[in-house]
PDB file of C-alpha atoms in Angstrom:
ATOM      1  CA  UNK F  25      23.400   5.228   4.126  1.00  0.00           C
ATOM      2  CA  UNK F  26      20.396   6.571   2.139  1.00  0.00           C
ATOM      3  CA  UNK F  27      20.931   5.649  -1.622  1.00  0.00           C
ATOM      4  CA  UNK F  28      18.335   7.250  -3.528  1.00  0.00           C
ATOM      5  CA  UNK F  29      16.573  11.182  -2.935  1.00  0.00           C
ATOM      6  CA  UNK F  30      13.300  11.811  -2.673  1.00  0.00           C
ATOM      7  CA  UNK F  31      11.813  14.063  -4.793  1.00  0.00           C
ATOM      8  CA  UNK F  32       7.740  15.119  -3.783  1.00  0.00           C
ATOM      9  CA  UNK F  33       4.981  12.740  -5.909  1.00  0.00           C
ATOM     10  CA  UNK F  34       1.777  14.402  -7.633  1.00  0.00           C
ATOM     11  CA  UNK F  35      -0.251  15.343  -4.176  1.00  0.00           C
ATOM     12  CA  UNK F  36      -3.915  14.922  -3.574  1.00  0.00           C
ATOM     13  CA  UNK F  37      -3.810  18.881  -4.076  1.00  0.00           C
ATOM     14  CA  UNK F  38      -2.956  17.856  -7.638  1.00  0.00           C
ATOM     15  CA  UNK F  39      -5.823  15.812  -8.241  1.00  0.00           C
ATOM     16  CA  UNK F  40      -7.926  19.414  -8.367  1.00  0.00           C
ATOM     17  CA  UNK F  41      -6.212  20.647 -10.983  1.00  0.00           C
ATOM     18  CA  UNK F  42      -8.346  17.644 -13.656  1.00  0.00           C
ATOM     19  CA  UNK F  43     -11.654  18.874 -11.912  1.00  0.00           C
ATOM     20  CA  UNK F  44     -11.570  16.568  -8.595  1.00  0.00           C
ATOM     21  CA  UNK F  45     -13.424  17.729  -5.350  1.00  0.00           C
ATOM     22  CA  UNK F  46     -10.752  17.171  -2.834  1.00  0.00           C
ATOM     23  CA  UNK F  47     -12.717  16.552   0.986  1.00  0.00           C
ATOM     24  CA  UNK F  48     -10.515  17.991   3.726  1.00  0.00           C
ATOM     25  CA  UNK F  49      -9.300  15.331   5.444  1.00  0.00           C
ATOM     26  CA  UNK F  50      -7.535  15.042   1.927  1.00  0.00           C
ATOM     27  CA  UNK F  51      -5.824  18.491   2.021  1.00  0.00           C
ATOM     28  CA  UNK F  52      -4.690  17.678   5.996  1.00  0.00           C
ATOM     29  CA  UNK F  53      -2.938  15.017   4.847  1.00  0.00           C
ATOM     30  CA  UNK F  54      -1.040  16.622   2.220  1.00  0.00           C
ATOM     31  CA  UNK F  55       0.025  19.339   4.740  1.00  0.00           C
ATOM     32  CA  UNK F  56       0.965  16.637   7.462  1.00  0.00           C
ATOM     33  CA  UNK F  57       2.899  14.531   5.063  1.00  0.00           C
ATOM     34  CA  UNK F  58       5.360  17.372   3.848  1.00  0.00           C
ATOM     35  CA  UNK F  59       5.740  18.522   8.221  1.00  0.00           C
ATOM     36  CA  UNK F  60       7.012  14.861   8.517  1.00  0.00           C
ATOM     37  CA  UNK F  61       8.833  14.758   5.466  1.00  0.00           C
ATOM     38  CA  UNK F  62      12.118  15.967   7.182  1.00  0.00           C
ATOM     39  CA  UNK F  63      11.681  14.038  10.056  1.00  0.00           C
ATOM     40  CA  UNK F  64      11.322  11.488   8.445  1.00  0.00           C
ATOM     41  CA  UNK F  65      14.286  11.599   5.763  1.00  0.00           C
ATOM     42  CA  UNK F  66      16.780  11.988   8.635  1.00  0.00           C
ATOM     43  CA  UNK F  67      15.501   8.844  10.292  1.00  0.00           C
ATOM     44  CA  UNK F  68      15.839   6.922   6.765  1.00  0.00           C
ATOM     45  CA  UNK F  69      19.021   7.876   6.729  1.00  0.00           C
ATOM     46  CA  UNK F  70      20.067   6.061   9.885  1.00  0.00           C
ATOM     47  CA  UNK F  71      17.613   2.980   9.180  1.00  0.00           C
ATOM     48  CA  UNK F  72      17.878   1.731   6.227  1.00  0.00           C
ATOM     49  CA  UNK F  73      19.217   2.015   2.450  1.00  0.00           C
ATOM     50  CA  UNK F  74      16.855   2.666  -0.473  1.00  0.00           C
ATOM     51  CA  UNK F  75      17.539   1.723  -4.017  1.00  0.00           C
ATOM     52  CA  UNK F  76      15.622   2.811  -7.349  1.00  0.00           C
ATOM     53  CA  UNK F  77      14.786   0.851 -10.474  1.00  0.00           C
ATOM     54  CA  UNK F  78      12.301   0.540 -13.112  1.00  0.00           C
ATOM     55  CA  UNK F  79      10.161  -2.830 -13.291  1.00  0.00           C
ATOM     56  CA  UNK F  80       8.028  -3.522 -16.729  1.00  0.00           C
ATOM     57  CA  UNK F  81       5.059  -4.882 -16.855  1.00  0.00           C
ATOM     58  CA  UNK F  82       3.603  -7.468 -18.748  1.00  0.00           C
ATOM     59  CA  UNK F  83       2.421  -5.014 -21.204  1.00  0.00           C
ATOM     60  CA  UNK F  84       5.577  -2.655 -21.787  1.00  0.00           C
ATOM     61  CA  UNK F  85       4.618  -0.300 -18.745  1.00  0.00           C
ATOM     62  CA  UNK F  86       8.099   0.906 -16.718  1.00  0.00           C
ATOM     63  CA  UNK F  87       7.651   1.224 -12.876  1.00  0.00           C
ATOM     64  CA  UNK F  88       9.438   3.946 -11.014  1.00  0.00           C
ATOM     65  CA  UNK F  89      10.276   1.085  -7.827  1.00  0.00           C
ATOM     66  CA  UNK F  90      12.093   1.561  -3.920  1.00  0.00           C
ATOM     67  CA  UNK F  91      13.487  -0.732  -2.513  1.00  0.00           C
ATOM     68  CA  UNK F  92      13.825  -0.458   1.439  1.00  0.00           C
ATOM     69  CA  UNK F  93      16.174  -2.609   2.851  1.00  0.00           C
ATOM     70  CA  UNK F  94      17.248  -3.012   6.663  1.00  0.00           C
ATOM     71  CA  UNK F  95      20.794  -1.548   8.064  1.00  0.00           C
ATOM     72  CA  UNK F  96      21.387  -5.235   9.983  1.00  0.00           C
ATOM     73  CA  UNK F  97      20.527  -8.208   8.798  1.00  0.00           C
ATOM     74  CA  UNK F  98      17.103  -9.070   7.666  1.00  0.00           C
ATOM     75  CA  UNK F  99      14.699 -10.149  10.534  1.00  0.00           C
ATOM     76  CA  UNK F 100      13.115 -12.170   8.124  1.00  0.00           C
ATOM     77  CA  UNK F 101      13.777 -13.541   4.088  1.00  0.00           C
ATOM     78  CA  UNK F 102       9.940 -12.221   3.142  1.00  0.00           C
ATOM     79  CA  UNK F 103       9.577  -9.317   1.314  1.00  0.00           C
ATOM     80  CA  UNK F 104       6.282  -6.830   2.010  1.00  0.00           C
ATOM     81  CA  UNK F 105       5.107  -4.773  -1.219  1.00  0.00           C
ATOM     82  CA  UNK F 106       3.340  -1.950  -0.689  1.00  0.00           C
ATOM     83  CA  UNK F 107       0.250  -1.041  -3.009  1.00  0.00           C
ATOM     84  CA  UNK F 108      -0.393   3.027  -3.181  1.00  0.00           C
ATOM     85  CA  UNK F 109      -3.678   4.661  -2.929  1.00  0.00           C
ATOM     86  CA  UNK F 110      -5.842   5.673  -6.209  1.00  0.00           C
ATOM     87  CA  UNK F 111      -3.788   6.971  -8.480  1.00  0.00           C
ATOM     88  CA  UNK F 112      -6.368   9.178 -10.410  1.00  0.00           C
ATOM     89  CA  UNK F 113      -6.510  11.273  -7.286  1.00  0.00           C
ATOM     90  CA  UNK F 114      -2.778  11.246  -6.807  1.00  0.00           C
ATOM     91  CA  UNK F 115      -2.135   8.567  -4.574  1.00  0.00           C
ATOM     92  CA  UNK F 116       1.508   7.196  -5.217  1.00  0.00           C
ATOM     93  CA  UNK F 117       4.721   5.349  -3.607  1.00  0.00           C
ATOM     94  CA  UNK F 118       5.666   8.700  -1.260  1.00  0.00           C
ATOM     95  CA  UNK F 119       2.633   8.476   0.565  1.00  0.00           C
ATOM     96  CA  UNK F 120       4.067   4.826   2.127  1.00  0.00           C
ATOM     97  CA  UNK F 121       7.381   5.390   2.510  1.00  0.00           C
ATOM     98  CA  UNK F 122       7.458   6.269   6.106  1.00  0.00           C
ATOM     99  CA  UNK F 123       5.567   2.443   6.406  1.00  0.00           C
ATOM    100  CA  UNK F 124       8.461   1.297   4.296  1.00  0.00           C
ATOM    101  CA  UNK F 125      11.103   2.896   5.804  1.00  0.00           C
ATOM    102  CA  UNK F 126       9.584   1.233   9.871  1.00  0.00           C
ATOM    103  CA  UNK F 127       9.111  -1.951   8.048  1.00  0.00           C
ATOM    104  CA  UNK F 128      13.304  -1.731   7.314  1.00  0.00           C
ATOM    105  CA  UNK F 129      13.835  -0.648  10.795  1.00  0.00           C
ATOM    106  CA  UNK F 130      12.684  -3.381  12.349  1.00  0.00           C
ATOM    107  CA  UNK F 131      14.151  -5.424   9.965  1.00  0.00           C
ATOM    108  CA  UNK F 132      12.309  -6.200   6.885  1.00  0.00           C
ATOM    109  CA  UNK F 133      13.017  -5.341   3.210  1.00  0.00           C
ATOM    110  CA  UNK F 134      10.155  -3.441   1.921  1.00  0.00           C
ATOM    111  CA  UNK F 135       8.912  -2.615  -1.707  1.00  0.00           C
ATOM    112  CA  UNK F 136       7.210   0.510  -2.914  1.00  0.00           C
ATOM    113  CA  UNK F 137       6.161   1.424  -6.432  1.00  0.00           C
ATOM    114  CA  UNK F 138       4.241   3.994  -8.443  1.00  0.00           C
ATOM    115  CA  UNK F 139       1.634   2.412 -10.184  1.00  0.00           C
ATOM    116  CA  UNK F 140       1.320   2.925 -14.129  1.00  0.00           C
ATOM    117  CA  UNK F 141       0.306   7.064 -14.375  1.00  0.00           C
ATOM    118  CA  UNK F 142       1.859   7.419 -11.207  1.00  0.00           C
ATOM    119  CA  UNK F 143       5.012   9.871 -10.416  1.00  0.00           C
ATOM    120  CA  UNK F 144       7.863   8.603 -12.626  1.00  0.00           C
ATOM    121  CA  UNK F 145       5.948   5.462 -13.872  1.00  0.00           C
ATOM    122  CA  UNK F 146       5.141   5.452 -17.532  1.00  0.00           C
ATOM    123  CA  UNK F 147       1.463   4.797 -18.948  1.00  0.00           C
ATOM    124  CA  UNK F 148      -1.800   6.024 -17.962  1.00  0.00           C
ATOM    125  CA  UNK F 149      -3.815   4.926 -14.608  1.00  0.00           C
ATOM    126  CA  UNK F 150      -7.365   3.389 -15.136  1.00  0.00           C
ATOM    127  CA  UNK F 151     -10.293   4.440 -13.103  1.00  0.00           C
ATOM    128  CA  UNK F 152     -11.343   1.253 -11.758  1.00  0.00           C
ATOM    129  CA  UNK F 153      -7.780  -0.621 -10.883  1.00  0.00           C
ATOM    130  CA  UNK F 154      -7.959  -3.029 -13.432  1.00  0.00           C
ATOM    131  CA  UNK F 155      -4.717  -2.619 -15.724  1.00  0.00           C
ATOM    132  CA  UNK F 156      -2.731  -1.896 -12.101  1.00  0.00           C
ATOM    133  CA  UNK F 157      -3.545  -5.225 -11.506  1.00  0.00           C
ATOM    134  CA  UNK F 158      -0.505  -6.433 -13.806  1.00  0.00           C
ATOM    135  CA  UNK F 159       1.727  -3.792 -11.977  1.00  0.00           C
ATOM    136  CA  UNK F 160       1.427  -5.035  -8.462  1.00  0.00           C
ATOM    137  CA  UNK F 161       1.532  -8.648 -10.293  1.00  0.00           C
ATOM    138  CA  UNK F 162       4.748  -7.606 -12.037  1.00  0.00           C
ATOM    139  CA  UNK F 163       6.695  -6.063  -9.317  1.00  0.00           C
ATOM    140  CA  UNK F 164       5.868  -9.228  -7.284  1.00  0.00           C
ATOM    141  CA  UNK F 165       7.760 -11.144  -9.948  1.00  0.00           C
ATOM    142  CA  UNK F 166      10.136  -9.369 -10.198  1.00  0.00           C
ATOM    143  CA  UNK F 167      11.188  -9.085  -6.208  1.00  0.00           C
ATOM    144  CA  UNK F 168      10.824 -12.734  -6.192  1.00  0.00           C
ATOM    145  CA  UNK F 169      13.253 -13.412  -9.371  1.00  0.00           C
ATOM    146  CA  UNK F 170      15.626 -10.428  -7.711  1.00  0.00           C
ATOM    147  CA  UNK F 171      15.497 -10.621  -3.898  1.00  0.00           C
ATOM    148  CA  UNK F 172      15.834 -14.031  -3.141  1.00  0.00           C
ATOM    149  CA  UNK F 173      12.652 -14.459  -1.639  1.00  0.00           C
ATOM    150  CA  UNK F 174       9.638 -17.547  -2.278  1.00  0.00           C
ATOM    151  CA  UNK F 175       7.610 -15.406   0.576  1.00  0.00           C
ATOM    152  CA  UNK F 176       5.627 -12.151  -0.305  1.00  0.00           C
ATOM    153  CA  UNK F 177       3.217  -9.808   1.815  1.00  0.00           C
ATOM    154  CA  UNK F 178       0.994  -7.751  -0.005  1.00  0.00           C
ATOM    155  CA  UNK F 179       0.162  -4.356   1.839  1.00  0.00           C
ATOM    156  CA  UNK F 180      -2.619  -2.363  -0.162  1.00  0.00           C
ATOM    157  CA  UNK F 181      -3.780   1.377   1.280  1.00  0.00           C
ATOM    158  CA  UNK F 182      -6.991   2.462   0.176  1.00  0.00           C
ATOM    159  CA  UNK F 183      -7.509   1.745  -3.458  1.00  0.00           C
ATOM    160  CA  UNK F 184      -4.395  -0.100  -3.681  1.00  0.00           C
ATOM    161  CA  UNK F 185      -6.283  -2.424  -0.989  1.00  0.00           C
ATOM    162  CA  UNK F 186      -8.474  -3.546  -3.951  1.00  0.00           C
ATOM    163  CA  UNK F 187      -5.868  -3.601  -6.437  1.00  0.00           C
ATOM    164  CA  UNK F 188      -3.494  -5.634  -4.619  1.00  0.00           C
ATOM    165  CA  UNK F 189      -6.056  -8.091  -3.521  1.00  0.00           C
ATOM    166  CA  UNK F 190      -6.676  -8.895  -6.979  1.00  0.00           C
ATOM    167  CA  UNK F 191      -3.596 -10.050  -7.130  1.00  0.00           C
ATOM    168  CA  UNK F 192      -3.231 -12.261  -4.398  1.00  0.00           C
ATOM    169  CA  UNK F 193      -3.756 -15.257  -5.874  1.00  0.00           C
ATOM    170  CA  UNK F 194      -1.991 -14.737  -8.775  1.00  0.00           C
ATOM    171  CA  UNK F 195       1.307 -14.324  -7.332  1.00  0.00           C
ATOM    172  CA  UNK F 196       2.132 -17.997  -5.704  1.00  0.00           C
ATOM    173  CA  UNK F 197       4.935 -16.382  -3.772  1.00  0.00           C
ATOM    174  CA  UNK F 198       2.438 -14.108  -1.857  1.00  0.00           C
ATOM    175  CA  UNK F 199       1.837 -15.852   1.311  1.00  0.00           C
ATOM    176  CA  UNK F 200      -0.358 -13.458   2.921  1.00  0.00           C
ATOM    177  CA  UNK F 201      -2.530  -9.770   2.473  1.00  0.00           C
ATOM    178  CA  UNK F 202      -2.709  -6.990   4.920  1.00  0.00           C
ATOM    179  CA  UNK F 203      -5.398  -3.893   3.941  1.00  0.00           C
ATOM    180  CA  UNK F 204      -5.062  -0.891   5.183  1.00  0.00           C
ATOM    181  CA  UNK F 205      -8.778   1.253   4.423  1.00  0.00           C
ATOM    182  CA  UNK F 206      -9.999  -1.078   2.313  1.00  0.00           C
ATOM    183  CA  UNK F 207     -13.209   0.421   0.170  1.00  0.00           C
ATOM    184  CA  UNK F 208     -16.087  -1.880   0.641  1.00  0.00           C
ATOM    185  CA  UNK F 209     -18.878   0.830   0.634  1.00  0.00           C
ATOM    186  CA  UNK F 210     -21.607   1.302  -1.765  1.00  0.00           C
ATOM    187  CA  UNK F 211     -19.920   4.399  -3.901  1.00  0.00           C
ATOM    188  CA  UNK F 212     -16.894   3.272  -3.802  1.00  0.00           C
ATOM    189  CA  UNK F 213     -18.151  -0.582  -5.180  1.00  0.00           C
ATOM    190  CA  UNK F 214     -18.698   1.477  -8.607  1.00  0.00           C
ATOM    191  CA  UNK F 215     -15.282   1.869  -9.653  1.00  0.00           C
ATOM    192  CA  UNK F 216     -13.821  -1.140  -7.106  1.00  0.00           C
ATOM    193  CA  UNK F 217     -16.849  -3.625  -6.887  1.00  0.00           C
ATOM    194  CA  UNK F 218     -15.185  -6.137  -9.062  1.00  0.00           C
ATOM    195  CA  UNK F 219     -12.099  -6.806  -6.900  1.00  0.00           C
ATOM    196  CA  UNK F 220     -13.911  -7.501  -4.035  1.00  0.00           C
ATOM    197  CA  UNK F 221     -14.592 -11.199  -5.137  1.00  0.00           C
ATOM    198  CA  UNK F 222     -10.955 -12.426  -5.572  1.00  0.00           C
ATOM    199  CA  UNK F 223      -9.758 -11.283  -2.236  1.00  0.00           C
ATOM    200  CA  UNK F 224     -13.137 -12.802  -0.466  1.00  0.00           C
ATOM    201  CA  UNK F 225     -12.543 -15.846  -1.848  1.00  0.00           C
ATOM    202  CA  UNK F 226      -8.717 -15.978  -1.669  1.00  0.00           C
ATOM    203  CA  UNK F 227      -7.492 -18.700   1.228  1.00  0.00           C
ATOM    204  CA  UNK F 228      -4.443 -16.841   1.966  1.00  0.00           C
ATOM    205  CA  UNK F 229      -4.361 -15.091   5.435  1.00  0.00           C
ATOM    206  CA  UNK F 230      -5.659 -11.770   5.468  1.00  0.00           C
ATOM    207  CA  UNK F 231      -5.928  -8.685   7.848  1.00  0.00           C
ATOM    208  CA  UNK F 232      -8.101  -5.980   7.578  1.00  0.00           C
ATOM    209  CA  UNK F 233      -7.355  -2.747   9.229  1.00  0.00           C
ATOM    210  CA  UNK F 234      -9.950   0.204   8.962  1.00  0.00           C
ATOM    211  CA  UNK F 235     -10.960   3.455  11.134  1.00  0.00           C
ATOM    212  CA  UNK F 236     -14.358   3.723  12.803  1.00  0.00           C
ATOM    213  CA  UNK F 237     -14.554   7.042  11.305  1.00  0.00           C
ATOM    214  CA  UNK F 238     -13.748   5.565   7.568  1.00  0.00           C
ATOM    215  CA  UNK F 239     -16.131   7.843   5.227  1.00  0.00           C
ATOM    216  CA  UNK F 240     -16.067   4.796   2.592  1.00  0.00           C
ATOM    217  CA  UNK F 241     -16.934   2.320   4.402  1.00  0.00           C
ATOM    218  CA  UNK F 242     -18.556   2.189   7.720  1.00  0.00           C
ATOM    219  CA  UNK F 243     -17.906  -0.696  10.147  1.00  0.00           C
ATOM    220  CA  UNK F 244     -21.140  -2.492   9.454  1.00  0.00           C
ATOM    221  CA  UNK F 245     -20.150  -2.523   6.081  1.00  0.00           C
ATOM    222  CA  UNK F 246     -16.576  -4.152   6.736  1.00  0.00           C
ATOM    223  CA  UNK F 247     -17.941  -7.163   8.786  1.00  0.00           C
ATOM    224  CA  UNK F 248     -20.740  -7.992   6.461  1.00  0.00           C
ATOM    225  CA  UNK F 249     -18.213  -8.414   3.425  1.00  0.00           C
ATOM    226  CA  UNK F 250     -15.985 -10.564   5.714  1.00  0.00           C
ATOM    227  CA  UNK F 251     -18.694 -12.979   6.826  1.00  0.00           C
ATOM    228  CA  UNK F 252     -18.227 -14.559   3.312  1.00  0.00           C
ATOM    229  CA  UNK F 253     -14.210 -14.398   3.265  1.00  0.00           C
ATOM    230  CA  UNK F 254     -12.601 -17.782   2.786  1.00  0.00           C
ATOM    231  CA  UNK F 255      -9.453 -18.826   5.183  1.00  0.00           C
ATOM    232  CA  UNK F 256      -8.051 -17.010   8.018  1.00  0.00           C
ATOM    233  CA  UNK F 257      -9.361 -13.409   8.417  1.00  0.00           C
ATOM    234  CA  UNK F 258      -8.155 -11.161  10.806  1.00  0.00           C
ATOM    235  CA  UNK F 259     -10.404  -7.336  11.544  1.00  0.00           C
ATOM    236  CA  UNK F 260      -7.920  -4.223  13.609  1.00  0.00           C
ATOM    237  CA  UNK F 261     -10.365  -0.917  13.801  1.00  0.00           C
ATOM    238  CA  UNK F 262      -8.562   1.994  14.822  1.00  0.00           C
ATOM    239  CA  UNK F 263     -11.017   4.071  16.786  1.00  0.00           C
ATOM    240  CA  UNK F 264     -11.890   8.036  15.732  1.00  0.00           C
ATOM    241  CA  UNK F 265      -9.344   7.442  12.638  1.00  0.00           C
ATOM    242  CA  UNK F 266     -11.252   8.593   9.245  1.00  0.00           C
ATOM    243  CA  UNK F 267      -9.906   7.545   6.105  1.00  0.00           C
ATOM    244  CA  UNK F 268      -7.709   9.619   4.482  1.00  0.00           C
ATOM    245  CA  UNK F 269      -6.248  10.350   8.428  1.00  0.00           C
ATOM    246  CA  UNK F 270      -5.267   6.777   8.682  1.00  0.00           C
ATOM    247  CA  UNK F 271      -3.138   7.577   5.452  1.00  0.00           C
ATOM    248  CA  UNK F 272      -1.683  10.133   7.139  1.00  0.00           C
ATOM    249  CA  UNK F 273       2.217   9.832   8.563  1.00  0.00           C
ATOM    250  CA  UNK F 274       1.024  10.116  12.130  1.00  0.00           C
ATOM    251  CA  UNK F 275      -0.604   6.352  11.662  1.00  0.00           C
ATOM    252  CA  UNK F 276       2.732   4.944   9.928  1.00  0.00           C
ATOM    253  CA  UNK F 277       3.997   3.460  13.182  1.00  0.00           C
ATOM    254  CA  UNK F 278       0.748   1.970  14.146  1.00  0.00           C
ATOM    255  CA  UNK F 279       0.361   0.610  10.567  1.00  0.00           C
ATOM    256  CA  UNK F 280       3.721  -1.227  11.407  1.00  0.00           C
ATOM    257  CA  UNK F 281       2.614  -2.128  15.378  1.00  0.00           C
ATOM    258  CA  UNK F 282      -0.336  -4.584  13.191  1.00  0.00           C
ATOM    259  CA  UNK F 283       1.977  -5.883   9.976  1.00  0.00           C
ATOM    260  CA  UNK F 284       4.728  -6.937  11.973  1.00  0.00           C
ATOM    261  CA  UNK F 285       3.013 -10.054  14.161  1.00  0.00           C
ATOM    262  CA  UNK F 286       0.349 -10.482  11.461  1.00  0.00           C
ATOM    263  CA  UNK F 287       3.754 -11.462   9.711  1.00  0.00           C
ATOM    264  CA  UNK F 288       5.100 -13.624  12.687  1.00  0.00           C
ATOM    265  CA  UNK F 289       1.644 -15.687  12.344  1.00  0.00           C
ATOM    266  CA  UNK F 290       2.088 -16.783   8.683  1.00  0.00           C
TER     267      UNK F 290
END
C-alpha cells in the first residue's frame, strides 16, 4: 500500500525563474518525468510502501525524507541513499524516486531526501555542495540508528555524485558508492572541484556510471580522474545517453540493472 502522496518538487523549469539558462535536454526531462509520473505512481502502489519524515542535521536543518521499503521481505539488510541533483537548479528527491521505488521492487529499502533548500527541506542550498555535505552525512545516521542497518550504499546523480562522495568516508556504515553523471569536467570543477579528492582517495568500492554523450564531462575526462582512484573502481558508459537524459525516467531501470550486482559484489 502506498503511504505517503506525492506532490511535484521545484522543476528544472523553476530554476529560470532566479535567472538560470536552462539547456534543452533540461526542459525534456521535465516533460518526460511528469508523462511517467502516472505510470509510475500506479506501479509504487503495487511495489512497495513509502513513508515521510523529517531528519535534522547537525546544524538545525529539517529534511523532507522517503523512505522506500519492499512489499516482501528485504532481499538484503543494506540500505541505498539516494543523493539528488544540484539543488540551485532544482534538482530534488522526485527526480529519483522511480530509482527508489525499482530498488524496493526488487527488494531493497531505499532512501531519498531533499537536500537543505530543496522542496519541503528547510534552509538554503549552497552553490558549491559544501553545507549538503552534513545532510547526506545526517540522513546516513539517522537510517543507520532507525533501520537496523551497519551497511549503507551511497547513490549520488549528478551534483549529488560530488556531494555524496564527500561523504563517503565519513559515514563508517557506508560500505560502498555508486555515481550516476558524476561532474569531473573543467566548468563544472569550479563549483565541485573540491569534492573530487575525498572520493579519489576513498578505499571503499566505487562505480562510476556516465553517458558518452555527457556535456560535463567527456569520457576522456572520466578515465583520467580514475587513474588516481584508490581501491576497487568500477567504469559503466551508457552509449548516446547525454547528461541530463540519463536523469531522465526512461534510464531508471537501467540505473537499477548496474546498482543491483554492484551491490551483490560488496
Amino acid at each position: 500500500m502506498l503511504k505517503a502522496s506525492y506532490l511535484s518538487c521545484k522543476s528544472y523549469q523553476d530554476a529560470s525563474r532566479v535567472g538560470s539558462t536552462l539547456p534543452p535536454q533540461a526542459q525534456q526531462l521535465e516533460r518526460e518525468s511528469y508523462r511517467a509520473f502516472s505510470t509510475l505512481f500506479k506501479t509504487m502502489a503495487t511495489s512497495c510502501s513509502v513513508e515521510s519524515c523529517k531528519v535534522e542535521t547537525s546544524d538545525g536543518v529539517k529534511l523532507h525524507t522517503r523512505i522506500f521499503k519492499p512489499i516482501r521481505e528485504p532481499e538484503d539488510h543494506l540500505v541505498i541513499v539516494l543523493v539528488h541533483p544540484y539543488s540551485v537548479l532544482g534538482g530534488c528527491q522526485a527526480l529519483l524516486r522511480g530509482i527508489a521505488a525499482a530498488l524496493a521492487d526488487r527488494g531493497y529499502k531505499a532512501v531519498t531526501f531533499d537536500m537543505r533548500g530543496a522542496g519541503k527541506s528547510t534552509g538554503r542550498a549552497s552553490l558549491t555542495g559544501s553545507s549538503e555535505i552534513r545532510d547526506v552525512i545526517a540522513v546516513c545516521n539517522w537510517v543507520s540508528e532507525n533501520m537496523s542497518t551497519d551497511r549503507i550504499l551511497l547513490v549520488g546523480s549528478s551534483a549529488g555524485a560530488p556531494i555524496s562522495g564527500s561523504a563517503v568516508d565519513q559515514v563508517e556504515e557506508v560500505v560502498g558508492y555508486v555515481s550516476l553523471g558524476y561532474p569531473f569536467g573543467m566548468l563544472s570543477s569550479i563549483l565541485f572541484g573540491r569534492h573530487h579528492k575525498a572520493i579519489l582517495e576513498s578505499p571503499k568500492p566505487k562505480l562510476f556510471v556516465m553517458g558518452t554523450r555527457d556535456g560535463f564531462t567527456s569520457v576522456k575526462q572520466l578515465e583520467n580522474k580514475l587513474k588516481s582512484a584508490a581501491g576497487h573502481v568500477e567504469t559503466h558508459l551508457i552509449e548516446g545517453a547525454g547528461h541530463f537524459q540519463m536523469e531522465g525516467p526512461g534510464y531508471d531501470t537501467q540505473m537499477v540493472d548496474l546498482i543491483v550486482p554492484f551491490i551483490k559484489s560488496l
